[in-house]
Structure formats: structure tokens, C-alpha cells
mmCIF file of C-alpha atoms in Angstrom:
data_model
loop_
_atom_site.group_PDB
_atom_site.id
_atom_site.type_symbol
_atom_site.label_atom_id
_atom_site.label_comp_id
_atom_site.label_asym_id
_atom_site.label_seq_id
_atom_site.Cartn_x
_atom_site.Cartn_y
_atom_site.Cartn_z
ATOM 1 C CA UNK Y 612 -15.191 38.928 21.160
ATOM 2 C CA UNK Y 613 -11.370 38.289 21.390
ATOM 3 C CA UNK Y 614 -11.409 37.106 24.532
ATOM 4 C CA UNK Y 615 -14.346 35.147 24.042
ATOM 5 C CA UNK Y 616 -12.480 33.222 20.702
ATOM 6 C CA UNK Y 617 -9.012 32.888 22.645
ATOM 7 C CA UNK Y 618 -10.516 30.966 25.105
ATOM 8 C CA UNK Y 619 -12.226 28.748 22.445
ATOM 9 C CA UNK Y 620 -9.103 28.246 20.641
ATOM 10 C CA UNK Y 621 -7.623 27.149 23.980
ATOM 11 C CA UNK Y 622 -9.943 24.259 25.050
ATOM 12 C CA UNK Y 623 -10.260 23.287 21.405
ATOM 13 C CA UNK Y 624 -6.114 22.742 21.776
ATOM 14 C CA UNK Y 625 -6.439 21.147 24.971
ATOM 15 C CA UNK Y 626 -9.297 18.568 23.545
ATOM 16 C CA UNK Y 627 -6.877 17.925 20.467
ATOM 17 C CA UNK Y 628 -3.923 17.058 22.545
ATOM 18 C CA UNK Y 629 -5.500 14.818 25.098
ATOM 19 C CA UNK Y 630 -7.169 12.951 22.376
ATOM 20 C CA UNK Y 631 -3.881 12.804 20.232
ATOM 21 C CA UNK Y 632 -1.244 11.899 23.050
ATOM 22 C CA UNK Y 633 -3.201 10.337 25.512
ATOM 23 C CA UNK Y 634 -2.851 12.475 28.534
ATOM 24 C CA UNK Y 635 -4.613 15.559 30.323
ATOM 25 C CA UNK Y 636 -3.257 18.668 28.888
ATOM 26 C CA UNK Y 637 -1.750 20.562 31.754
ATOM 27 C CA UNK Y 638 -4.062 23.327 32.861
ATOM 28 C CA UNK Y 639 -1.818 26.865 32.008
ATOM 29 C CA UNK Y 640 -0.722 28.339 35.493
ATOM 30 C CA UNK Y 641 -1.059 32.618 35.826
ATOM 31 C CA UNK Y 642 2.587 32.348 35.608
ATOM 32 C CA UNK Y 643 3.026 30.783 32.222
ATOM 33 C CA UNK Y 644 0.265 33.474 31.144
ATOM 34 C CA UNK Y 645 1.814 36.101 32.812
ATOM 35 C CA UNK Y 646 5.539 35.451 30.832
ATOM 36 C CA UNK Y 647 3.691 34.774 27.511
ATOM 37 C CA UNK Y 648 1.203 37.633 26.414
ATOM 38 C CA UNK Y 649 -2.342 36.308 25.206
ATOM 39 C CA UNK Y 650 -1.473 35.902 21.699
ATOM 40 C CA UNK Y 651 1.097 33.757 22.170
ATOM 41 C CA UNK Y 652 -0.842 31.302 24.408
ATOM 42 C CA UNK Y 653 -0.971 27.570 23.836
ATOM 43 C CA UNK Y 654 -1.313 24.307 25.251
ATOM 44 C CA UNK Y 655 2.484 23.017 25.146
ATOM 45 C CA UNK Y 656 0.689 19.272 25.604
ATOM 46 C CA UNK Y 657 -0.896 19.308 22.476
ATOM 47 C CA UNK Y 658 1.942 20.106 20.040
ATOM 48 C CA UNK Y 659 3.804 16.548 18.820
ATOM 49 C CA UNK Y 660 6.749 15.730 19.202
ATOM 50 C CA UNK Y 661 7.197 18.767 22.558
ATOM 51 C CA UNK Y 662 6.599 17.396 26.017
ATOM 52 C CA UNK Y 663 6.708 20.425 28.226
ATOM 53 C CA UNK Y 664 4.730 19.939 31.593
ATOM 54 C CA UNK Y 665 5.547 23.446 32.000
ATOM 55 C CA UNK Y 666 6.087 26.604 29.600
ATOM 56 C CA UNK Y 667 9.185 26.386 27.234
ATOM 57 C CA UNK Y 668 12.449 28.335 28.087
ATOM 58 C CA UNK Y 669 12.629 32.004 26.948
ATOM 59 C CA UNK Y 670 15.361 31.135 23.942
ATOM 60 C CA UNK Y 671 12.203 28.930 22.721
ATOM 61 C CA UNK Y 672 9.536 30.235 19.805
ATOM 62 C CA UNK Y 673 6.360 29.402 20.629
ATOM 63 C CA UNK Y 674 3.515 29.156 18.509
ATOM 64 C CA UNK Y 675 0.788 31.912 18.176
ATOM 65 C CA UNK Y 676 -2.424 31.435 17.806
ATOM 66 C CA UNK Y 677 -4.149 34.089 14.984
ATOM 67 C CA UNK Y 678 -7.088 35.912 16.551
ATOM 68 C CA UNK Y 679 -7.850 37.519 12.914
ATOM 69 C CA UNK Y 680 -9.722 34.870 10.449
ATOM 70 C CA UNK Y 681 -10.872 35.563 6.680
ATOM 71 C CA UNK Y 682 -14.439 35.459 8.017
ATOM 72 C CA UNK Y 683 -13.624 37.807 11.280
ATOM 73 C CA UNK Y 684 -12.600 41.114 7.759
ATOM 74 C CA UNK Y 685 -15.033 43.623 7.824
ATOM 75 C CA UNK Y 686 -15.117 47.413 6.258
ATOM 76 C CA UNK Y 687 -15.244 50.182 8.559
ATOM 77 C CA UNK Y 688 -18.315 51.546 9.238
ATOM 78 C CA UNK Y 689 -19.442 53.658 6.274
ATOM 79 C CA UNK Y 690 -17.220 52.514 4.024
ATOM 80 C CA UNK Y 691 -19.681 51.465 1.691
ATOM 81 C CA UNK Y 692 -23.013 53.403 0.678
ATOM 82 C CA UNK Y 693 -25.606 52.188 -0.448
ATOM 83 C CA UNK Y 694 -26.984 53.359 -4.079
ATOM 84 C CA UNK Y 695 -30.211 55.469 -3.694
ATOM 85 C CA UNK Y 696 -33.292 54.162 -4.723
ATOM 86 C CA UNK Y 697 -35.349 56.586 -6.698
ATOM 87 C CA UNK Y 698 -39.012 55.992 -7.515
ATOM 88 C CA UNK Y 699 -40.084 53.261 -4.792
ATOM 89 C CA UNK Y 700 -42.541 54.686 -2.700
ATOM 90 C CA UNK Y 701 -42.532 57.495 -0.203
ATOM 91 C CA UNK Y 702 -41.075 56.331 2.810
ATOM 92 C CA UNK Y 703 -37.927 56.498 1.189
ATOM 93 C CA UNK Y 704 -37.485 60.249 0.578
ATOM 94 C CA UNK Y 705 -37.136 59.197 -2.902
ATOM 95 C CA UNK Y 706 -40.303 58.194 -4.418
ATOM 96 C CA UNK Y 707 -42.937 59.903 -6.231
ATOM 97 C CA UNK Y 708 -41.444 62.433 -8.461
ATOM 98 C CA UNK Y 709 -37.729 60.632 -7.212
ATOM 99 C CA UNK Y 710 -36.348 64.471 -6.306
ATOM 100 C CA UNK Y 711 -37.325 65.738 -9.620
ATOM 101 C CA UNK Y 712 -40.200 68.136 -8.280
ATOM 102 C CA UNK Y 713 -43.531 68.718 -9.946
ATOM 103 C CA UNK Y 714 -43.252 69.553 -13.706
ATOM 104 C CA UNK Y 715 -41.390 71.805 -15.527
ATOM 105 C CA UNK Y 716 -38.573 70.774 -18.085
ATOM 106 C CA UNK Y 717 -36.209 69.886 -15.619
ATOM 107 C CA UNK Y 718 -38.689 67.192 -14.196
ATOM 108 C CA UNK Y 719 -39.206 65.689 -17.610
ATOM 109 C CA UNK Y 720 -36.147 65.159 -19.646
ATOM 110 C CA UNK Y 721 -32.456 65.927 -20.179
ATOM 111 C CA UNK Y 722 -31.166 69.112 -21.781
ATOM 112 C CA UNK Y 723 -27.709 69.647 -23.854
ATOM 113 C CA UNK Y 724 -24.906 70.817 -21.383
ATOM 114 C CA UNK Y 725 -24.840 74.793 -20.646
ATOM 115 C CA UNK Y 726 -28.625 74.973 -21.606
ATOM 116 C CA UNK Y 727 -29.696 77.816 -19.163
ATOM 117 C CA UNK Y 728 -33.279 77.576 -19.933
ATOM 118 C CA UNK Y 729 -33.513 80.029 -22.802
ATOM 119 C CA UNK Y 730 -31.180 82.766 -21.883
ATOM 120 C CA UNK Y 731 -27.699 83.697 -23.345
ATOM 121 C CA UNK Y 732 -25.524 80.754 -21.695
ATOM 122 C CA UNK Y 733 -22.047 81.876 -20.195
ATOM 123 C CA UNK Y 734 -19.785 80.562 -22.656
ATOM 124 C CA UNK Y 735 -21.764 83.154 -25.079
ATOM 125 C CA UNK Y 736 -21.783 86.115 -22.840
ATOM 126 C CA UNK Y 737 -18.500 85.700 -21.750
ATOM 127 C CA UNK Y 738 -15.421 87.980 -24.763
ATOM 128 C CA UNK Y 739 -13.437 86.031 -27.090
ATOM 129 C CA UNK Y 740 -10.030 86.262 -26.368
ATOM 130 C CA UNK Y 741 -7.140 85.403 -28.710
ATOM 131 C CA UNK Y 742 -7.006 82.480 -31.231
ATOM 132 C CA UNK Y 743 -5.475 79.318 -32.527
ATOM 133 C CA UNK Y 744 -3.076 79.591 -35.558
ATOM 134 C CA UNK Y 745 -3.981 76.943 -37.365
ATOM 135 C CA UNK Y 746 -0.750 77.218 -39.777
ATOM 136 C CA UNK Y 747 1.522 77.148 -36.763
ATOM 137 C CA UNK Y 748 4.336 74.927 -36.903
ATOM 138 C CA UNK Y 749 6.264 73.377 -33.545
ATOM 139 C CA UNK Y 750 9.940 72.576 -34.024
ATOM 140 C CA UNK Y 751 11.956 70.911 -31.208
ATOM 141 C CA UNK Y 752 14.985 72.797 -30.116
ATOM 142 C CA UNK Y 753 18.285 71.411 -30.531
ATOM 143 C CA UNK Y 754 21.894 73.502 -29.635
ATOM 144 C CA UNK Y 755 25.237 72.984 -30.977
ATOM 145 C CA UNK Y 756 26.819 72.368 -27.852
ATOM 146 C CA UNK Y 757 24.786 69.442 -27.322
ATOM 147 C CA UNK Y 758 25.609 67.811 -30.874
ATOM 148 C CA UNK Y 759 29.633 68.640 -29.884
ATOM 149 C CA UNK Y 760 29.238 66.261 -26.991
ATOM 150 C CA UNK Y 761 27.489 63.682 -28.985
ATOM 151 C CA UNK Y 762 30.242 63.677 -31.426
ATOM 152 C CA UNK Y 763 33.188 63.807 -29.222
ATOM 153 C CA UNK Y 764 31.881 60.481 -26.610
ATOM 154 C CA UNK Y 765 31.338 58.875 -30.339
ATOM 155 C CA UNK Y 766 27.368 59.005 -30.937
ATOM 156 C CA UNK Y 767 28.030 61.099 -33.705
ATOM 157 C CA UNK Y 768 29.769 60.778 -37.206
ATOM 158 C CA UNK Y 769 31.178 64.626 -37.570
ATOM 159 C CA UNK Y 770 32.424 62.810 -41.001
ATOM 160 C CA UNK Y 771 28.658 62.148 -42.701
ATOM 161 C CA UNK Y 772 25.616 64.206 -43.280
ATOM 162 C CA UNK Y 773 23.778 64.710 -39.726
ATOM 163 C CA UNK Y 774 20.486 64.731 -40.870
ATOM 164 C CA UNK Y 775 17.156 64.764 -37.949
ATOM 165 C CA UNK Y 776 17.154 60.838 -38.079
ATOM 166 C CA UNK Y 777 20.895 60.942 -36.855
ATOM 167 C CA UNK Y 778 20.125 63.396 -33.921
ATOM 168 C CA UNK Y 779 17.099 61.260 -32.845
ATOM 169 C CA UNK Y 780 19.199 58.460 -33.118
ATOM 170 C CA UNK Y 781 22.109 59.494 -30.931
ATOM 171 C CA UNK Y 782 19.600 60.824 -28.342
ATOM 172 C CA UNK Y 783 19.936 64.824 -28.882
ATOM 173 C CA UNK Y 784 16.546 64.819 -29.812
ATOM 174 C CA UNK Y 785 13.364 63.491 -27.830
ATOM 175 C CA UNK Y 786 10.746 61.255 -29.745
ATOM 176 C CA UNK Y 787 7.982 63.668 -30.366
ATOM 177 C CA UNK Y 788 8.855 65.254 -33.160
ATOM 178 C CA UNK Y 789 5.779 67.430 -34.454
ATOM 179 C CA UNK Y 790 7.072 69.317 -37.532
ATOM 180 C CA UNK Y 791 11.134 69.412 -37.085
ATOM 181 C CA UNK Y 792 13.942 70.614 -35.546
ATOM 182 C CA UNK Y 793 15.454 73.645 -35.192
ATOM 183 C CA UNK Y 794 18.978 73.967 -34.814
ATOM 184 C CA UNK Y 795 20.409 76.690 -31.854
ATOM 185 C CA UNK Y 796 23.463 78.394 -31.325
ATOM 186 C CA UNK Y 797 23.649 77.147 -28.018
ATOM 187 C CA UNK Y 798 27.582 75.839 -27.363
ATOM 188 C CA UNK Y 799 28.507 77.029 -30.822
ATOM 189 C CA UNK Y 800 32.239 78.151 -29.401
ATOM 190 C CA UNK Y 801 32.575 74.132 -29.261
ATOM 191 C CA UNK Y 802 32.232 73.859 -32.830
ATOM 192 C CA UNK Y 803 36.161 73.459 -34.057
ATOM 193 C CA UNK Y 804 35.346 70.986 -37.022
ATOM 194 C CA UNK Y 805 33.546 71.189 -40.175
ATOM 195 C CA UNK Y 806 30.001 69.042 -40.088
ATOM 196 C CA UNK Y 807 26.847 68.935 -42.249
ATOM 197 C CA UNK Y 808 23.470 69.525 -41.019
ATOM 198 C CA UNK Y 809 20.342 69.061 -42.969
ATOM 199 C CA UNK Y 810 17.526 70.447 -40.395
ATOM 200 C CA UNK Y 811 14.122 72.294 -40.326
ATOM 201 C CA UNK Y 812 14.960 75.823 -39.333
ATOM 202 C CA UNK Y 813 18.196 76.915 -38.116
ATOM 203 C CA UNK Y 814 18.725 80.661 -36.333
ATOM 204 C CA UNK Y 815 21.441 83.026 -37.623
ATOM 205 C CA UNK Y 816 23.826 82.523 -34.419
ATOM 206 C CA UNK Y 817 24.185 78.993 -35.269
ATOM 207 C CA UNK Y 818 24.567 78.848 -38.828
ATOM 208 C CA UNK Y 819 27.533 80.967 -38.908
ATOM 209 C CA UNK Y 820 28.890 79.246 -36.167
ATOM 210 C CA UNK Y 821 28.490 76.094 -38.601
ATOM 211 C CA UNK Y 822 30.246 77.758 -41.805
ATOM 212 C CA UNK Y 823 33.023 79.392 -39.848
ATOM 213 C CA UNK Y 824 34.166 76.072 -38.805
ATOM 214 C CA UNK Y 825 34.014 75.252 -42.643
ATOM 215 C CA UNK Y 826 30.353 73.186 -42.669
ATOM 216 C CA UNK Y 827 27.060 74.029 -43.549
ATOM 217 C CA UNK Y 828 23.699 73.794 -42.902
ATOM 218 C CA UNK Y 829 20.518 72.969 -45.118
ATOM 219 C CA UNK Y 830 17.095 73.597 -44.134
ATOM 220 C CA UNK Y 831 15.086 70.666 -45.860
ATOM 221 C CA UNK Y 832 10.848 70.523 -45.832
ATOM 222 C CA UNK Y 833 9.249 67.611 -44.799
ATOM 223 C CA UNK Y 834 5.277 67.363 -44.021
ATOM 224 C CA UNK Y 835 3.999 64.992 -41.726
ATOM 225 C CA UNK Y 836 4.009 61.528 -43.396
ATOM 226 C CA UNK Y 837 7.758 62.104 -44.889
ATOM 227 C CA UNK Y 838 8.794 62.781 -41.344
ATOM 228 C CA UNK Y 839 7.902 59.759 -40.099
ATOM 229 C CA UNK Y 840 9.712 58.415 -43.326
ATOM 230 C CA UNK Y 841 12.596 59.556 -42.130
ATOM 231 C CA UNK Y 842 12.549 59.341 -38.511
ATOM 232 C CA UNK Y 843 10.726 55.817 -39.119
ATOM 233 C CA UNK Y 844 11.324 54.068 -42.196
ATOM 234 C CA UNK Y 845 10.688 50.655 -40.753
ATOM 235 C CA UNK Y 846 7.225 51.270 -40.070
ATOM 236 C CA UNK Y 847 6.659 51.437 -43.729
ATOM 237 C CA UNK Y 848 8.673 48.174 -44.017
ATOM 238 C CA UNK Y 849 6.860 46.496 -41.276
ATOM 239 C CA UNK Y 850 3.357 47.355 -42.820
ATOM 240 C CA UNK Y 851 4.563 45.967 -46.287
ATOM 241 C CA UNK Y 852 4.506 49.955 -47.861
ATOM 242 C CA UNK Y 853 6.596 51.906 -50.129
ATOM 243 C CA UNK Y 854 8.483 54.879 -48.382
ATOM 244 C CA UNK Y 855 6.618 58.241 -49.863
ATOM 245 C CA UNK Y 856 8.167 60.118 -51.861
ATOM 246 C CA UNK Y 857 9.446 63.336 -50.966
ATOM 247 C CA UNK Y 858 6.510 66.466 -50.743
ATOM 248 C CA UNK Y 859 7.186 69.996 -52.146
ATOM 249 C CA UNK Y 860 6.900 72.596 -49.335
ATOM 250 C CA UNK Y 861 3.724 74.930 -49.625
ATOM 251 C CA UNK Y 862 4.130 78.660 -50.677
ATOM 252 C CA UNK Y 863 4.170 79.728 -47.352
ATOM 253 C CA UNK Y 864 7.237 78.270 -46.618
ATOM 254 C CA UNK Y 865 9.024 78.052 -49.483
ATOM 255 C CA UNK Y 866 11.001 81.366 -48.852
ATOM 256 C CA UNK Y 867 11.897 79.478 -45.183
ATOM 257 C CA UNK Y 868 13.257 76.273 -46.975
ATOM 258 C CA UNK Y 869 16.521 75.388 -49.090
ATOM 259 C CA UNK Y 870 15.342 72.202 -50.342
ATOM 260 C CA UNK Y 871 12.767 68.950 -50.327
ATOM 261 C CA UNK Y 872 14.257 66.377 -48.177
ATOM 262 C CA UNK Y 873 15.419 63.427 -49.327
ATOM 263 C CA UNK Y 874 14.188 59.858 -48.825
ATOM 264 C CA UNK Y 875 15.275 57.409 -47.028
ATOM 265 C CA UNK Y 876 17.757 59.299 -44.955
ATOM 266 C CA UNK Y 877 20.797 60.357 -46.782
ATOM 267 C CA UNK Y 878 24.399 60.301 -45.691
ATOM 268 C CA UNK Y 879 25.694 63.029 -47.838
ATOM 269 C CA UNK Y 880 25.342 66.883 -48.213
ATOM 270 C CA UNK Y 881 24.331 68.558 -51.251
ATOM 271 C CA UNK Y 882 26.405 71.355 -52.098
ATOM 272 C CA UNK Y 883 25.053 74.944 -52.291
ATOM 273 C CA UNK Y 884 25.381 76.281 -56.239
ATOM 274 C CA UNK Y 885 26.227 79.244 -56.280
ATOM 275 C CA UNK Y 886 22.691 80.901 -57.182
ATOM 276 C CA UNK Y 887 21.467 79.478 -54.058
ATOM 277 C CA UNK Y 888 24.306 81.369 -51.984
ATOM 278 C CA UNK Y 889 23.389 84.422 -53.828
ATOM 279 C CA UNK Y 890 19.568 83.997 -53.033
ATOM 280 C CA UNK Y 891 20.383 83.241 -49.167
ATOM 281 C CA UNK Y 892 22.742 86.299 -48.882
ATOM 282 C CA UNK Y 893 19.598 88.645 -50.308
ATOM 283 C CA UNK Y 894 17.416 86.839 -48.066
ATOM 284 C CA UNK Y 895 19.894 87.833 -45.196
ATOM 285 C CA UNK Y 896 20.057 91.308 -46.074
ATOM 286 C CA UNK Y 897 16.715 92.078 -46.836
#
């Protein structure tokens, strides 16, 4: 088939130059093929403005001639199958009862998924194992160590509250934020300067890492729409709504929290009285 279309393409050139220029196109000698591989092969008569009775120099480009067209693309050979015909006629394979078989339920209609025709289905006579807390609450991990850096290359004001919105803005945090954040001891030996946290949960480690470098550390409650308060106040703004106001933790977690958080996000601490000291420090020891 190639060769068949190069030597169409050649006598169509040689046709186009003698009736463009006037003059017989030279007929290409076995040497001229011979330097020049097939798909470079032309008639050098035909092309304007190039009058070579012979074939160019080797420094020269010469033309190719394309032996692939758009109507030349095909797939390979079962690339495509086609769809199977059910229900027309029996020389197919297909007709009749279109693979179904003769009667039953299974021949006649559809039936819910892990219907095993009557008996106990698989999902039923396999144990239950475990469960799903549904009061369980995610909080993303954050460590001291990694605030320290934040405040030292100047992400970080160690001189107002750091509240969850501040750590998500800085980057300390990632963006899915489920219920809060816990704050670790991680890098708490880098702590040599009093700061303010207001957080979810905080572990032991890290909070007296905090107040032995003269700080402290709140845990505030916040359910799901006063978290994205916080985190997002301009949503509310964008939407044309009121920021919430602040939810009272359920009695659960009340024992877990020091406060309601406040909204919109606030740049100063609230100092412990000294009734909630005294009710932390029984907490601690019981």
C-alpha cells in the first residue's frame, strides 16, 4: 500500500511540475534514490523557484512527502467491540431467552443486591465486629516546636492571643479542621517566652511547658458551625449572615473544656480566676 501511494505521489509531482514550469520533469536516477531514502523522494523539477536537473547537495533539506493521511488512521484490530445484541433471533447466540435461560426468577426480573435466593445472605452470616463511636471527636495535632518556628521567622505574634484561626493562618495547621486542635508537647524545650493559647484539647506535657515559660493555655468549645465562624468568618460575610453566636459545650464535655469560645476571633487572653485554677488543679489530681 505504501509503495503503491509513493509512487502516486511521485507522478502526481512530476505532472504538477511539467504543467507549472513548462518542462519534462527529470526522471529520478537509482542514484538520487539510493542517497535519499523513500520518504524523502521528490521531483526537484516541480518545486518553484529550485532548478536542480539533478538531486540537491547533501547540506540541502529536501522536502518529504507524508505517507500517513487523516483518512489512511485506523484502530488496531480489536480495539473496538462491538455491543452484544440480545433478543434478535438465534443465529446470534443471543436471541430467544437473550442468555437468561428458561424461567425461574433470575430469567424474569431484577433482585436487590446480596439477594441469595431465600437463604441467610453473607453479610448476615458473617460476626459483627467492633463499632463506630458516634460521639467521637477528631482533633488535628499541633506541637510546640512547630509554633516556636512560626514565631521566630515572624508568622506568629508571641505578643497576642494565638487562638486556632492564628495557627491556620500562619500555616501550622492544615485546612481540614473536623472538631479542633490539640496542642502537643512536641519541641516544648523551645518554648523560652510567655504566649497565650486558646485551643481544643491540650496534653499535660505541653501545658506545663506553656506556664513554665510564664503563658497559658485555654481549652475553648466550639461545635461545628462556630468553627467555621472562626476559622471562616467571611463566609458568613460573603453570604450576607450574622456570625453565630457562641454554643455552650454539651455535658459530656464540659469537664474537658475551660470556656465557650469567643466570636469573631479574639486577640486577647482571659485570665484564669482563681476558682478556675483551683478546679483545674483537682481535676489534675484526681
Amino acid at each position: 500500500m505504501l509503495r503503491r501511494r509513493l509512487s502516486l505521489l511521485i507522478s502526481t509531482s512530476l505532472r504538477k511540475g511539467a504543467s507549472l514550469h513548462g518542462k519534462t520533469s527529470s526522471i529520478i536516477s537509482p542514484i538520487s534514490s539510493a542517497v535519499f531514502p523513500l520518504r524523502n523522494v521528490q521531483c526537484f523539477n516541480a518545486i518553484p523557484n529550485c532548478h536542480w536537473d539533478v538531486a540537491p547537495p547533501l547540506g540541502q533539506s529536501v522536502r518529504a512527502y507524508s505517507l500517513l493521511s487523516l483518512n489512511d488512521l485506523r484502530d488496531n484490530k480489536g480495539a473496538r467491540k462491538q455491543k452484544t445484541r440480545k433478543g434478535r433471533g438465534i443465529g446470534s447466540g443471543k436471541g430467544k431467552t437473550a442468555g437468561r435461560g428458561h424461567k425461574g426468577q433470575k430469567a424474569r426480573g431484577t433482585m436487590k443486591f446480596g439477594f441469595e435466593g431465600g437463604q441467610t445472605p453473607l453479610r448476615r452470616r458473617m460476626p459483627k465486629r467492633g463499632f463506630k463511636n458516634p460521639f467521637s471527636l477528631t482533633f488535628q495535632p499541633v506541637g510546640l516546636g512547630k509554633i516556636a518556628k512560626l514565631i521566630n521567622a515572624g508568622k506568629i505574634d508571641s505578643s497576642e492571643l494565638i487562638t486556632m484561626k492564628t495557627l491556620k493562618d500562619a500555616g501550622a495547621i492544615g485546612k481540614q479542621i473536623r472538631d479542633g486542635v490539640r496542642l502537643m508537647g512536641r519541641g516544648a524545650e523551645q518554648i523560652q517566652w510567655p504566649i497565650h493559647l486558646e485551643v481544643s484539647r491540650v496534653t499535660v506535657r505541653a501545658k506545663a511547658a506553656v506556664e513554665a515559660a510564664g503563658g497559658s493555655v485555654r481549652r475553648v468549645y466550639y461545635n461545628k458551625l462556630g468553627l467555621r465562624a472562626l476559622l471562616k468568618p467571611e463566609w458568613f460575610e460573603k453570604k450576607g449572615r450574622l456570625l453565630p453566636k457562641a454554643a455552650r459545650p454539651p455535658p459530656k464535655q464540659r469537664d474537658k473544656v475551660d470556656s465557650i469560645g469567643r466570636l469573631p476571633a479574639p486577640t486577647r487572653p482571659i485570665p484564669f480566676t482563681q476558682e478556675e485554677k483551683e478546679a483545674m488543679y483537682d481535676t489534675q489530681v484526681s
